[in-house]
Coordinates of C-alpha atoms in Angstrom, one line a residue:
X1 CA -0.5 -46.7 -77.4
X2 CA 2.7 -48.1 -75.8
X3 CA 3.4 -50.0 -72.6
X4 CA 5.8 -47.9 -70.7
X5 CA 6.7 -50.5 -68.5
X6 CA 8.2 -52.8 -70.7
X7 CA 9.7 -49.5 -72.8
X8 CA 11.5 -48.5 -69.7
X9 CA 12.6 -51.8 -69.2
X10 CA 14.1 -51.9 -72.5
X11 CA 15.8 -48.2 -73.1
X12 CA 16.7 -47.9 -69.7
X13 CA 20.3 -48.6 -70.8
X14 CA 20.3 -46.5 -73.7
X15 CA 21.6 -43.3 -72.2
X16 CA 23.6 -43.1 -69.4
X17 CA 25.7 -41.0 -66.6
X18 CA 29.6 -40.3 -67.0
X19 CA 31.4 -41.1 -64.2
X20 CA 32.8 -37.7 -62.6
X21 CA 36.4 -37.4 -62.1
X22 CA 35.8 -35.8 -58.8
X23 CA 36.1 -38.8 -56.3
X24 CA 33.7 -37.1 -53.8
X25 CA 31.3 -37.7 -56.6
X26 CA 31.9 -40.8 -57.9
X27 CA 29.2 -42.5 -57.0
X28 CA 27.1 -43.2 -59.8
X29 CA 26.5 -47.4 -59.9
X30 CA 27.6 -49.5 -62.8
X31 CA 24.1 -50.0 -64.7
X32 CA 23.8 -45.7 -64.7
X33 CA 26.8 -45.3 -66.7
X34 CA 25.5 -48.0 -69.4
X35 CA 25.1 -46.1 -72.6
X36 CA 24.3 -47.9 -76.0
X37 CA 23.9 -45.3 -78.2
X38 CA 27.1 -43.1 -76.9
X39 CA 24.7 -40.2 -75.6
X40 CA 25.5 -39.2 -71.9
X41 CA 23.0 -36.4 -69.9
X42 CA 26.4 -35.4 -68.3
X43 CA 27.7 -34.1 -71.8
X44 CA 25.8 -31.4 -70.8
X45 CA 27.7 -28.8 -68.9
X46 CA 24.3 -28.0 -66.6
X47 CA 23.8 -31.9 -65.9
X48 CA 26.6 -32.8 -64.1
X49 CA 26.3 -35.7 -61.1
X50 CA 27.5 -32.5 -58.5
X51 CA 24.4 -30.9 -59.6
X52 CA 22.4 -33.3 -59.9
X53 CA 23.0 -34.4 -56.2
X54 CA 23.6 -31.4 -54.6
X55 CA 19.7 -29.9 -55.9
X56 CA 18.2 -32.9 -55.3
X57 CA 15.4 -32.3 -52.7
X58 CA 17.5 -35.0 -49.6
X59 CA 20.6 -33.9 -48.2
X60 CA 21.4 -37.0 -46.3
X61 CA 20.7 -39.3 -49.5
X62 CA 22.7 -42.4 -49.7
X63 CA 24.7 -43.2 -52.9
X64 CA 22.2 -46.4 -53.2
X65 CA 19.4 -44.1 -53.4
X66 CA 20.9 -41.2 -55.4
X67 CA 22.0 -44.4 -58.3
X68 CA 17.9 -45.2 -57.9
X69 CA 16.8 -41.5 -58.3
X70 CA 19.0 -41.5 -61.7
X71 CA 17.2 -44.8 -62.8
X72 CA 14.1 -43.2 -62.2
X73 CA 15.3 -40.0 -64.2
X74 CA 15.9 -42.0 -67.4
X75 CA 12.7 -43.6 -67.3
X76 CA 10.7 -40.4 -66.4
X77 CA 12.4 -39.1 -69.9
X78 CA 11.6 -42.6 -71.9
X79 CA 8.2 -42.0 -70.8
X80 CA 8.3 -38.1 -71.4
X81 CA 9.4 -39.0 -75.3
X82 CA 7.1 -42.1 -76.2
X83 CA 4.5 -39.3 -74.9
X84 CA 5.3 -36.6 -77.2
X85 CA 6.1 -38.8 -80.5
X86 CA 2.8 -41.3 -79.8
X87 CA 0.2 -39.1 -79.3
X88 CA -2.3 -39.3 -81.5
X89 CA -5.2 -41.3 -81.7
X90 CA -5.1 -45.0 -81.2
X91 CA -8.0 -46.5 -80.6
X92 CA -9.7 -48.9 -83.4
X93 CA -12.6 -51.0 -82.2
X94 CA -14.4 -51.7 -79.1
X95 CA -17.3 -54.2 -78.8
X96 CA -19.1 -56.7 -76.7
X97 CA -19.1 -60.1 -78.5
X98 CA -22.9 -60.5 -78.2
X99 CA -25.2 -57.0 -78.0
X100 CA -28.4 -58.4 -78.7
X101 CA -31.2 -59.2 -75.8
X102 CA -31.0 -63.2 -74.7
X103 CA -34.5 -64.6 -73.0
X104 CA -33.1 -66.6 -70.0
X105 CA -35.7 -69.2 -70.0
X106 CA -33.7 -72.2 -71.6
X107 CA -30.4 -74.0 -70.2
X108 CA -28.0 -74.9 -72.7
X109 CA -27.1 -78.9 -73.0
X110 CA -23.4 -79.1 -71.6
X111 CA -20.5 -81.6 -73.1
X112 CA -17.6 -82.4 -71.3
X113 CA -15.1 -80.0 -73.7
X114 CA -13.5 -76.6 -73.5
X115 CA -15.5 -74.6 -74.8
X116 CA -14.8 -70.9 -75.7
X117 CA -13.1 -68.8 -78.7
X118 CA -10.5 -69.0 -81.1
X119 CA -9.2 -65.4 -82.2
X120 CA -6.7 -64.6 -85.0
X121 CA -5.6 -61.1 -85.1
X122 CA -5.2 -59.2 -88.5
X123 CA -1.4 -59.3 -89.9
X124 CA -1.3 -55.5 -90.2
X125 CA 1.8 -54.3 -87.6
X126 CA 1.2 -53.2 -84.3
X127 CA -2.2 -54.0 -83.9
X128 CA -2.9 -55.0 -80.7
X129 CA -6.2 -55.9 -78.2
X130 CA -7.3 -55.9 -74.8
X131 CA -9.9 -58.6 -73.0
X132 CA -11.4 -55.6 -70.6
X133 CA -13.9 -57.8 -69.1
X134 CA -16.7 -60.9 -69.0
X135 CA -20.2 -60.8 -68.5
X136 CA -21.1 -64.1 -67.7
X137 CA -24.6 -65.3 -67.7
X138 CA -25.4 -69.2 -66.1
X139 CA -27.0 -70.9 -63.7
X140 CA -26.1 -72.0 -60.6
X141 CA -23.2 -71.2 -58.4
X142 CA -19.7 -72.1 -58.6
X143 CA -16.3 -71.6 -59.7
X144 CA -15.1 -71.0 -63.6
X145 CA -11.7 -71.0 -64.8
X146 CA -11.2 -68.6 -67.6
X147 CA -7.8 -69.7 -69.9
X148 CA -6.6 -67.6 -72.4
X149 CA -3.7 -69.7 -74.6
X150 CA -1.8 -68.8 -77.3
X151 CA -0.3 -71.2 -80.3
X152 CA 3.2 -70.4 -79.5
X153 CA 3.5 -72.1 -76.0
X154 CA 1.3 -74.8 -74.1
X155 CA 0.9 -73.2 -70.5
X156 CA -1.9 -69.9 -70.5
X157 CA -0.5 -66.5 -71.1
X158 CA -3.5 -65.5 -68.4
X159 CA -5.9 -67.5 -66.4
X160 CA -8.3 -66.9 -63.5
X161 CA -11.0 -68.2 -61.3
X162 CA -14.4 -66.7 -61.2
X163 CA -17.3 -67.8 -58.6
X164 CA -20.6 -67.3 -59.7
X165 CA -23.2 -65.7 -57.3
X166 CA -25.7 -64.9 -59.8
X167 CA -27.4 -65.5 -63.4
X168 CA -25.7 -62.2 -64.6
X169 CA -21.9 -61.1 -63.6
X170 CA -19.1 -59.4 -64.8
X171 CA -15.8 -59.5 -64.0
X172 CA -12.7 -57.5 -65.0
X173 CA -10.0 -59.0 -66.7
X174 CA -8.0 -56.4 -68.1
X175 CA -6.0 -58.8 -70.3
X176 CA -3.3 -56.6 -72.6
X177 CA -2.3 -58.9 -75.8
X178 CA 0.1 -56.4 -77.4
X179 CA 3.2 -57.1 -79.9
X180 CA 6.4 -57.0 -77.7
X181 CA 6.2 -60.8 -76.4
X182 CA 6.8 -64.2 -78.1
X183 CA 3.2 -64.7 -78.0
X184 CA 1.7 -62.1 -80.7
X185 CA 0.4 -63.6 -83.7
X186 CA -0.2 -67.0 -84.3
X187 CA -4.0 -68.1 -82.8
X188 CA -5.3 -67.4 -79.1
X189 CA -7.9 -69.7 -77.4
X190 CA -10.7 -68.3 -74.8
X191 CA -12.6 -69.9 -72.9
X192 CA -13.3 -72.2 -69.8
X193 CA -13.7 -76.4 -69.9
X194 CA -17.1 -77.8 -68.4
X195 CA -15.4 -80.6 -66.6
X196 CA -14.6 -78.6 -64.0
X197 CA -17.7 -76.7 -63.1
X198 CA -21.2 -77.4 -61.9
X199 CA -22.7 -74.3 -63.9
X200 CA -24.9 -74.6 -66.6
X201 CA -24.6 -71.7 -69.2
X202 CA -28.2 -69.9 -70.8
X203 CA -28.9 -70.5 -74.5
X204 CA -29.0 -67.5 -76.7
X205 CA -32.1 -68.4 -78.2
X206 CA -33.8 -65.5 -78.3
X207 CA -34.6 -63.4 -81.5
X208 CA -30.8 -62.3 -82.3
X209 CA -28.9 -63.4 -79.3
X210 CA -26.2 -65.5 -80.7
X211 CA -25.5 -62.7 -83.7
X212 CA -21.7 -62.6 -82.7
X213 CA -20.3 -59.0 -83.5
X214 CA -17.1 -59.1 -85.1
X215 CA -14.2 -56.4 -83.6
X216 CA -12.0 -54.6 -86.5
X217 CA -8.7 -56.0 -87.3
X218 CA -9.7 -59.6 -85.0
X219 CA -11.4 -62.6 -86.4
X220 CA -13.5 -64.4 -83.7
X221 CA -15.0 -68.1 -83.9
X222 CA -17.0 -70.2 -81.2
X223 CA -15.2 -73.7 -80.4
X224 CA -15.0 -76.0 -78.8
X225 CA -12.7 -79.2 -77.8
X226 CA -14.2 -82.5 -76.7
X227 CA -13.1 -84.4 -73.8
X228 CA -10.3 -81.5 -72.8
X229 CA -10.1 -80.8 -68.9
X230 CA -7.0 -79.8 -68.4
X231 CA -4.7 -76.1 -68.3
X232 CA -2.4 -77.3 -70.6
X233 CA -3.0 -75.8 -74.7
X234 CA -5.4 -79.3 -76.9
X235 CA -4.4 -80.6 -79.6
X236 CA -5.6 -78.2 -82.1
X237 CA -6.7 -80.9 -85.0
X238 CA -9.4 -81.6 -82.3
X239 CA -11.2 -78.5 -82.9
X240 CA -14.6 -78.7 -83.6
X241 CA -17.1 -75.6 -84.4
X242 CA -19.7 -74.5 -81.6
X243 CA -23.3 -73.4 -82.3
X244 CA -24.3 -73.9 -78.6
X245 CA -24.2 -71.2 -75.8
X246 CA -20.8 -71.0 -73.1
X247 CA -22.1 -68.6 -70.7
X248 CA -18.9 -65.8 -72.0
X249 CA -19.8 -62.3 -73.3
X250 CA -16.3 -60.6 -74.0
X251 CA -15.6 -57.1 -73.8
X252 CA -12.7 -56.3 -76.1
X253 CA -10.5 -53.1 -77.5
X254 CA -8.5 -52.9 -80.8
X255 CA -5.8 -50.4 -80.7
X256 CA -2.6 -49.2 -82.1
X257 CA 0.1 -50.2 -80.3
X258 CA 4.0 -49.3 -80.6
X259 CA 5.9 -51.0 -78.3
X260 CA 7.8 -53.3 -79.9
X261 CA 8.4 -50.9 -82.8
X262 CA 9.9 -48.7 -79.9
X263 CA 12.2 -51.3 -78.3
X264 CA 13.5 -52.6 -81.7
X265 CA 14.4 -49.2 -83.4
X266 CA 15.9 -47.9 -79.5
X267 CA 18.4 -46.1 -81.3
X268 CA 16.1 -43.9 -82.9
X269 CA 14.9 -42.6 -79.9
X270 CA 18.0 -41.9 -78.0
X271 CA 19.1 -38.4 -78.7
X272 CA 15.4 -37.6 -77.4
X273 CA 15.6 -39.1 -74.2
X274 CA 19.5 -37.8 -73.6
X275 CA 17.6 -34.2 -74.3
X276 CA 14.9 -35.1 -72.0
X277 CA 17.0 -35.9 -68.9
X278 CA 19.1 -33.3 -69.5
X279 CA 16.1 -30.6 -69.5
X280 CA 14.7 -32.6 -66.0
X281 CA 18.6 -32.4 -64.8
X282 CA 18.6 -28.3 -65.0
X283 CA 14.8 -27.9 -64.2
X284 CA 15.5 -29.5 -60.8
X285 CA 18.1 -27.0 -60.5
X286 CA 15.4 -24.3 -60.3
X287 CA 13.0 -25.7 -58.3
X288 CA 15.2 -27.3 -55.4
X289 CA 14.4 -27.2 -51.9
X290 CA 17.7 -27.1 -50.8
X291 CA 20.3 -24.4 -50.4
X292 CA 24.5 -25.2 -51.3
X293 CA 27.6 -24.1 -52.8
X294 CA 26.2 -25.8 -56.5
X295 CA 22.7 -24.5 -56.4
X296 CA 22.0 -21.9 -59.5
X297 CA 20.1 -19.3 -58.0
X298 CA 22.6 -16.1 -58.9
X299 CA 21.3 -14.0 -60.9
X300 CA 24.2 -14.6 -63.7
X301 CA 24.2 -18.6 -63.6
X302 CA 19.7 -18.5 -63.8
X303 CA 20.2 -16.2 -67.0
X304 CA 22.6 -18.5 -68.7
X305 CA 20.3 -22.0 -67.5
X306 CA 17.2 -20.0 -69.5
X307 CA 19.3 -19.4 -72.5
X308 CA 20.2 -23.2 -72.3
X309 CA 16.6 -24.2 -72.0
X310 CA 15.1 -21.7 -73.8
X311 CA 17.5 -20.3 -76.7
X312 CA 18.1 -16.8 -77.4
X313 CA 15.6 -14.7 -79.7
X314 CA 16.1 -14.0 -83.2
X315 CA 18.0 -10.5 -82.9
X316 CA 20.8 -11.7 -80.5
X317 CA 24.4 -11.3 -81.0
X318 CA 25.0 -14.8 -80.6
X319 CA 22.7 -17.1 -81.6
X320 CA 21.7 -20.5 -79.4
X321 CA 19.2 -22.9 -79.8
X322 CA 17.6 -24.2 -76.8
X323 CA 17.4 -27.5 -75.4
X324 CA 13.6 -27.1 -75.7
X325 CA 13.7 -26.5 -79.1
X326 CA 16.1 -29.2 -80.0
X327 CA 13.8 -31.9 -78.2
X328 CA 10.5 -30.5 -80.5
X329 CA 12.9 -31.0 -83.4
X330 CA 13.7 -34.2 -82.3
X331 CA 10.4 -35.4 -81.9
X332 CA 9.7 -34.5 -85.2
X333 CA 12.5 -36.4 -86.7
X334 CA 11.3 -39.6 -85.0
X335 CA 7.9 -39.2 -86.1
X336 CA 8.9 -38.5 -89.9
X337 CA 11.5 -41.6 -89.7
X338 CA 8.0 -43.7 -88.5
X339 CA 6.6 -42.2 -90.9
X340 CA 8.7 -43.2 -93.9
X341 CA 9.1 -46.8 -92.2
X342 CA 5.2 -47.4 -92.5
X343 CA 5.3 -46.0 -95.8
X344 CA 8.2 -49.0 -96.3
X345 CA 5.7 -51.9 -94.7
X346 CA 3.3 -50.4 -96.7
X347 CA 5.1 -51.0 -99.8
X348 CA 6.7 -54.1 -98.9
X349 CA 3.2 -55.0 -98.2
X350 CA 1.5 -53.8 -101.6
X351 CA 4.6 -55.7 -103.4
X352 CA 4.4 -59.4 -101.8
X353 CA 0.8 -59.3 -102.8
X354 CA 1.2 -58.0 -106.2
X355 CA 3.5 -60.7 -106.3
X356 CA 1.5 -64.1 -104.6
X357 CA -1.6 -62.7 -107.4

């Protein structure tokens, strides 16, 4: 899995747009002509900006919104290649923290503490986990503030407020912990402080109702923090172990996830998105809605577009690999080069062991 919205972000400079030297076409903005890695789509002798704006489906388009229909090109082919080279499975775990039945019959004694979870997430790279939801079971009605902190800054990465209206609720959190921010590893806190709510959680009491399940690759621990009351981070030589109830069943996914890999090895994936663009640059060609001196609809320019997209079969005279063929073949570079660099960590890995034993 990768977050395409940070990935676009990120590679959106990578590849850019040559400036044509035809002034009634030079138009394209500053931050479309950016190009990191040297590749331009307008190497291409089908993707030029005349083209491009001429078969685009508004005639009357202004040059601010032709710069934004570019932008939007790029990242249609950043999200086209992470697509193709990611896309296998990636799922590893998904689990509620407590499955068993709980008899709501007793109230749980309430200190004036956060209380909640501590989670540490495996070391392995590129693991990543999402809070999906909360099934919160207490009595009484009132408001909850749910904090979710991490070790590496004192304000809450995420944080809401929950009103209970009955003794069983969920609510969806959709919390994404993945590995392309400052706050990956380290240790994240969960939870909710009792100060400042007049709801009284249910014990788990009941046969094998506090059995906490334990998702792959996360280790997960009740806490709590006495006296805290605040949405600020504790002091974390305060933390004391929980064996009571908080009210907080957590629905949470492991899963692969690639975006940082992406976004610090750009490079690698450049030709492939330049390849991309170009193939969405002549594709528009063919299906425009609009009819003018550049379109490619002559029978002579459409046959030599295919043999540019396509290639030319095996008995031709002149032999040309398509543009189709050279993106397959450049998605299966990138996936051998991640191959070989997990191969590397894995290594690296085996031998810093070896080496602490």
């Amino acid at each position: 899995m990768v977050n395409i919205n940070k990935i676009q972000t990120a590679l959106l400079g990578v590849v850019g747009f040559k400036q044509p030297y035809n002034p009634n076409y030079a138009i394209v903005d500053s931050a479309n002509q950016l190009s990191s890695s040297g590749y331009f789509v307008t190497d291409n002798p089908y993707a030029k900006i005349e083209y491009i704006k001429d078969n685009q489906d508004y005639l009357q388009i202004s040059n601010t919104d032709f710069n934004l229909f570019l932008k939007d090109l790029k990242k249609s082919a950043i999200s086209n290649v992470c697509n193709q080279v990611f896309n296998e499975f990636d799922f590893i775990d998904r689990t509620l923290l407590y499955k068993n039945a709980s008899n709501k019959e007793h109230l749980e004694t309430v200190q004036d503490a956060f209380v909640g979870y501590r989670i540490r997430v495996t070391k392995d790279n590129d693991v990543a986990f999402k809070i999906n939801r909360v099934l919160l079971d207490f009595q009484g009605g009132g408001d909850i503030e749910l904090f979710l902190w991490n070790t590496a800054k004192k304000a809450a990465i995420f944080s809401k407020i929950i009103t209970i209206t009955t003794d069983h609720q969920e609510e969806i959190l959709d919390w994404a912990i993945d590995n392309s921010g400052s706050t990956y590893k380290g240790e994240y806190y969960l939870g909710y402080n009792t100060a400042t709510t007049f709801t009284t959680p249910f014990k788990r009491d009941w046969n094998a109702g506090n059995v906490l399940s334990h998702p792959t690759n996360l280790e997960i621990y009740p806490i709590k923090v006495l006296g805290h009351n605040t949405d600020l981070l504790f002091d974390l030589t305060k933390i004391q172990g929980m064996g009571e109830s908080n009210g907080l069943n957590f629905d949470i996914t492991v899963y692969d996830d690639y975006t940082d890999f992406v976004i610090n090895n750009k490079m690698l994936f450049a030709r492939a998105i330049q390849l991309d663009a170009i193939i969405n640059c002549i594709q528009l060609y063919l299906s425009s809605l609009r009819s003018n001196s550049n379109q490619a609809h002559s029978a002579q320019l459409y046959e030599k577009i295919m043999i540019e997209l396509e290639g030319t079969s095996a008995g031709s005279i002149v032999n040309v690999v398509g543009l189709k063929n050279q993106l397959v073949g450049e998605i299966a570079t990138i996936r051998s080069e991640i191959q070989k660099m997990r191969m590397g960590f894995k290594k690296a890995n085996q031998i810093l062991v070896s080496t602490l034993l």
